[in-house]
Short mmCIF file of C-alpha atoms in Angstrom, two decimals:
data_model
loop_
_atom_site.label_atom_id
_atom_site.label_comp_id
_atom_site.label_asym_id
_atom_site.label_seq_id
_atom_site.Cartn_x
_atom_site.Cartn_y
_atom_site.Cartn_z
CA UNK A 230 112.37 -64.94 335.56
CA UNK A 231 109.00 -62.60 335.49
CA UNK A 232 108.23 -60.33 337.68
CA UNK A 233 103.93 -61.07 338.10
CA UNK A 234 102.03 -57.44 337.95
CA UNK A 235 99.41 -58.51 340.69
CA UNK A 236 101.48 -58.73 343.04
CA UNK A 237 102.64 -54.83 342.05
CA UNK A 238 101.80 -53.31 345.97
CA UNK A 239 103.25 -50.69 348.07
CA UNK A 240 102.97 -50.35 351.99
CA UNK A 241 100.75 -47.12 352.10
CA UNK A 242 98.40 -48.81 354.55
CA UNK A 243 98.95 -45.48 356.96
CA UNK A 244 98.00 -42.94 354.79
CA UNK A 245 95.04 -45.08 352.66
CA UNK A 246 93.55 -44.97 355.94
CA UNK A 247 94.27 -41.28 356.48
CA UNK A 248 93.98 -39.53 352.98
CA UNK A 249 90.79 -40.11 350.72
CA UNK A 250 92.14 -39.63 347.50
CA UNK A 251 94.55 -42.92 348.41
CA UNK A 252 91.35 -44.64 348.50
CA UNK A 253 89.79 -43.36 345.38
CA UNK A 254 92.80 -44.26 343.61
CA UNK A 255 92.56 -47.92 345.13
CA UNK A 256 89.47 -48.43 344.39
CA UNK A 257 90.18 -47.11 340.34
CA UNK A 258 93.69 -49.69 340.58
CA UNK A 259 91.18 -52.85 342.18
CA UNK A 260 88.09 -51.65 338.85
CA UNK A 261 90.94 -51.72 336.16
CA UNK A 262 92.50 -54.52 337.96
CA UNK A 263 90.06 -57.06 340.25
CA UNK A 264 92.61 -60.17 339.90
CA UNK A 265 95.51 -57.67 341.62
CA UNK A 266 96.88 -59.34 344.39
CA UNK A 267 98.19 -56.87 347.95
CA UNK A 268 101.05 -57.83 349.91
CA UNK A 269 101.68 -55.61 353.24
CA UNK A 270 104.53 -55.09 354.35
CA UNK A 271 106.04 -53.33 356.86
CA UNK A 272 105.25 -53.10 360.80
CA UNK A 273 101.78 -53.95 362.42
CA UNK A 274 100.64 -53.18 364.98
CA UNK A 275 97.86 -55.20 367.13
CA UNK A 276 95.20 -51.95 366.91
CA UNK A 277 95.17 -52.06 362.74
CA UNK A 278 94.83 -55.66 362.02
CA UNK A 279 91.59 -55.22 361.61
CA UNK A 280 91.67 -52.06 359.14
CA UNK A 281 94.26 -54.19 356.97
CA UNK A 282 92.08 -56.68 356.85
CA UNK A 283 89.19 -55.43 355.53
CA UNK A 284 91.59 -54.49 352.27
CA UNK A 285 90.09 -55.93 349.31
CA UNK A 286 91.78 -58.65 348.02
CA UNK A 287 94.66 -58.64 349.99
CA UNK A 288 96.45 -61.61 349.75
CA UNK A 289 99.82 -62.14 352.54
CA UNK A 290 100.98 -60.39 354.92
CA UNK A 291 104.70 -60.47 354.54
CA UNK A 292 105.18 -59.63 358.25
CA UNK A 293 104.26 -61.51 361.22
CA UNK A 294 106.81 -61.18 363.86
CA UNK A 295 105.13 -63.38 366.47
CA UNK A 296 103.22 -65.43 367.78
CA UNK A 297 100.78 -62.99 369.25
CA UNK A 298 100.11 -61.22 366.21
CA UNK A 299 100.04 -64.91 364.08
CA UNK A 300 97.16 -65.17 366.31
CA UNK A 301 95.51 -62.23 366.32
CA UNK A 302 95.23 -62.05 362.43
CA UNK A 303 94.11 -65.59 362.54
CA UNK A 304 91.42 -64.21 364.92
CA UNK A 305 90.43 -61.41 362.61
CA UNK A 306 90.62 -63.48 359.41
CA UNK A 307 88.21 -66.06 360.55
CA UNK A 308 85.79 -63.57 361.23
CA UNK A 309 85.78 -62.23 357.60
CA UNK A 310 84.53 -65.24 357.11
CA UNK A 311 87.04 -65.83 353.84
CA UNK A 312 86.79 -69.42 352.24
CA UNK A 313 90.77 -68.82 351.60
CA UNK A 314 93.72 -68.96 354.22
CA UNK A 315 95.40 -65.48 354.27
CA UNK A 316 98.95 -66.36 353.34
CA UNK A 317 101.77 -65.09 355.06
CA UNK A 318 105.30 -65.05 355.96
CA UNK A 319 107.43 -64.77 358.57
CA UNK A 320 110.23 -61.97 359.85
CA UNK A 321 113.17 -62.19 360.67
CA UNK A 322 115.79 -60.04 361.96
CA UNK A 323 118.96 -61.36 360.69
CA UNK A 324 121.36 -59.18 360.88
CA UNK A 325 120.48 -58.23 364.91
CA UNK A 326 119.11 -54.38 364.75
CA UNK A 327 117.75 -52.63 367.39
CA UNK A 328 116.18 -50.35 364.28
CA UNK A 329 114.53 -53.80 363.01
CA UNK A 330 111.21 -55.43 363.56
CA UNK A 331 111.10 -59.45 363.28
CA UNK A 332 111.93 -62.35 365.29
CA UNK A 333 115.90 -63.53 366.47
CA UNK A 334 116.77 -66.76 364.72
CA UNK A 335 116.21 -68.84 366.88
CA UNK A 336 112.53 -68.65 367.79
CA UNK A 337 112.16 -69.27 363.81
CA UNK A 338 111.14 -72.90 363.64
CA UNK A 339 108.79 -72.61 366.54
CA UNK A 340 106.34 -69.50 365.40
CA UNK A 341 106.59 -71.79 362.02
CA UNK A 342 105.70 -74.53 363.55
CA UNK A 343 102.66 -72.94 365.72
CA UNK A 344 101.11 -71.14 362.21
CA UNK A 345 100.85 -74.18 360.57
CA UNK A 346 99.30 -76.18 364.05
CA UNK A 347 97.60 -73.76 365.60
CA UNK A 348 96.25 -71.46 363.10
CA UNK A 349 94.08 -72.83 360.54
CA UNK A 350 92.91 -69.72 358.59
CA UNK A 351 96.11 -68.76 357.33
CA UNK A 352 98.37 -70.41 355.14
CA UNK A 353 102.17 -70.11 355.93
CA UNK A 354 104.05 -69.16 353.14
CA UNK A 355 107.82 -68.08 354.12
CA UNK A 356 110.59 -66.35 355.40
CA UNK A 357 111.01 -62.19 355.13
CA UNK A 358 114.34 -60.58 356.26
CA UNK A 359 115.09 -56.44 355.77
CA UNK A 360 118.56 -56.81 356.83
CA UNK A 361 121.37 -54.15 356.87
CA UNK A 362 121.30 -51.36 354.51
CA UNK A 363 124.49 -50.86 352.03
CA UNK A 364 126.78 -53.61 352.43
CA UNK A 365 129.07 -54.01 350.37
CA UNK A 366 129.17 -57.18 348.25
CA UNK A 367 132.81 -56.74 347.45
CA UNK A 368 133.13 -57.67 351.19
CA UNK A 369 131.11 -61.43 349.08
CA UNK A 370 127.46 -62.17 349.73
CA UNK A 371 125.31 -60.90 352.41
CA UNK A 372 124.90 -61.85 355.11
CA UNK A 373 121.50 -61.58 356.03
CA UNK A 374 119.98 -63.33 352.67
CA UNK A 375 122.98 -66.76 353.83
CA UNK A 376 121.19 -66.31 357.33
CA UNK A 377 118.09 -66.33 355.85
CA UNK A 378 118.50 -69.66 353.42
CA UNK A 379 119.99 -71.13 356.21
CA UNK A 380 117.41 -70.78 358.15
CA UNK A 381 115.29 -72.07 355.81
CA UNK A 382 116.76 -75.40 355.31
CA UNK A 383 116.68 -75.62 359.34
CA UNK A 384 113.04 -75.20 359.02
CA UNK A 385 112.62 -77.82 356.06
CA UNK A 386 114.32 -80.19 358.17
CA UNK A 387 112.85 -79.80 361.43
CA UNK A 388 109.07 -79.75 359.78
CA UNK A 389 109.82 -82.06 356.80
CA UNK A 390 108.64 -78.98 354.19
CA UNK A 391 109.99 -79.47 350.73
CA UNK A 392 112.05 -76.80 350.61
CA UNK A 393 110.73 -75.22 347.41
CA UNK A 394 107.32 -74.72 349.34
CA UNK A 395 109.12 -71.77 351.50
CA UNK A 396 109.83 -68.94 349.92
CA UNK A 397 112.63 -66.27 351.05
CA UNK A 398 111.78 -62.69 350.61
CA UNK A 399 115.02 -60.53 350.69
CA UNK A 400 116.54 -57.85 348.55
CA UNK A 401 115.45 -54.15 347.70
CA UNK A 402 116.19 -51.60 345.12
CA UNK A 403 119.96 -51.32 345.64
CA UNK A 404 120.55 -55.18 346.25
CA UNK A 405 117.74 -57.35 344.72
CA UNK A 406 119.72 -58.72 341.47
CA UNK A 407 122.61 -60.36 344.29
CA UNK A 408 119.38 -61.59 345.97
CA UNK A 409 118.30 -63.30 343.37
CA UNK A 410 121.31 -64.54 342.56
CA UNK A 411 121.28 -65.89 345.75
CA UNK A 412 117.87 -67.48 346.17
CA UNK A 413 115.18 -65.06 347.17
CA UNK A 414 111.63 -65.58 345.74
CA UNK A 415 110.47 -61.52 346.51
CA UNK A 416 112.26 -58.94 345.63
CA UNK A 417 110.54 -55.77 347.34
CA UNK A 418 111.79 -53.00 343.94
CA UNK A 419 108.94 -49.85 344.96
CA UNK A 420 111.94 -47.22 344.83
CA UNK A 421 113.49 -48.81 341.28
CA UNK A 422 109.83 -49.03 339.81
CA UNK A 423 108.22 -46.20 341.09
CA UNK A 424 110.70 -43.52 342.47
CA UNK A 425 112.06 -42.69 345.42
CA UNK A 426 109.37 -40.70 347.81
CA UNK A 427 109.69 -37.38 349.69
CA UNK A 428 109.60 -37.41 353.50
CA UNK A 429 110.85 -34.65 354.28
CA UNK A 430 107.77 -32.95 354.64
CA UNK A 431 105.44 -35.95 356.33
CA UNK A 432 105.40 -37.11 359.92
CA UNK A 433 107.97 -40.27 360.50
CA UNK A 434 106.53 -43.07 359.74
CA UNK A 435 107.54 -45.98 361.87
CA UNK A 436 111.00 -47.83 361.48
CA UNK A 437 110.39 -49.99 358.84
CA UNK A 438 107.33 -48.55 356.20
CA UNK A 439 109.68 -45.89 355.74
CA UNK A 440 112.27 -47.66 353.68
CA UNK A 441 109.99 -50.37 351.96
CA UNK A 442 108.16 -48.71 348.59
CA UNK A 443 107.29 -51.82 347.15
CA UNK A 444 107.75 -56.18 346.46
CA UNK A 445 107.79 -57.85 342.97
CA UNK A 446 107.33 -61.12 343.43
CA UNK A 447 109.31 -63.12 341.59
CA UNK A 448 107.89 -66.31 339.93
CA UNK A 449 109.85 -68.78 337.82
CA UNK A 450 109.14 -68.78 333.56
CA UNK A 451 107.39 -72.00 333.13
#
């Protein structure tokens, strides 16, 4: 497997709109790496959709967690006039924790079906989950990863989608190796690459963004 460097990104959305130096750094990255592909990870509030859509080289939104959000993102992307569809993943709350965003597993098929039928400017790419933190792998495979694998199988059977066309975004710095072993195609390993971020002197951020630092897309070596 290879790490697709063009798919390397940080979820720094809020601070990017507040700090000029970060925006300047962002532009420097784009000038040096014009083909870089940005993924957005973290809970997307509806009033921030247009700001996100305006980001140059936005490639994928990994955290669509409702039909309403999908519709609003679709409309905003249409207004942007991009010739390409925006790639999206549907976030599933596999652990059932109230502290996590994401759809209940039972709504997965209906939401993907809606995106495919009613959101012509979006391209459904796969499923994403965060799962419970600190799972002890000595107890066996991570149940959240297994749940996402099962949901993909169910989704593909009901909507007649080839299973290799549905990506799985699961696994972070503490468990990405296990995630890859069980079938993850995208892992989020920002802490491993960039180091831990210090939040002790910063305002609180939303419950997903505080824990997710980056994504590295894992691509099969051809």
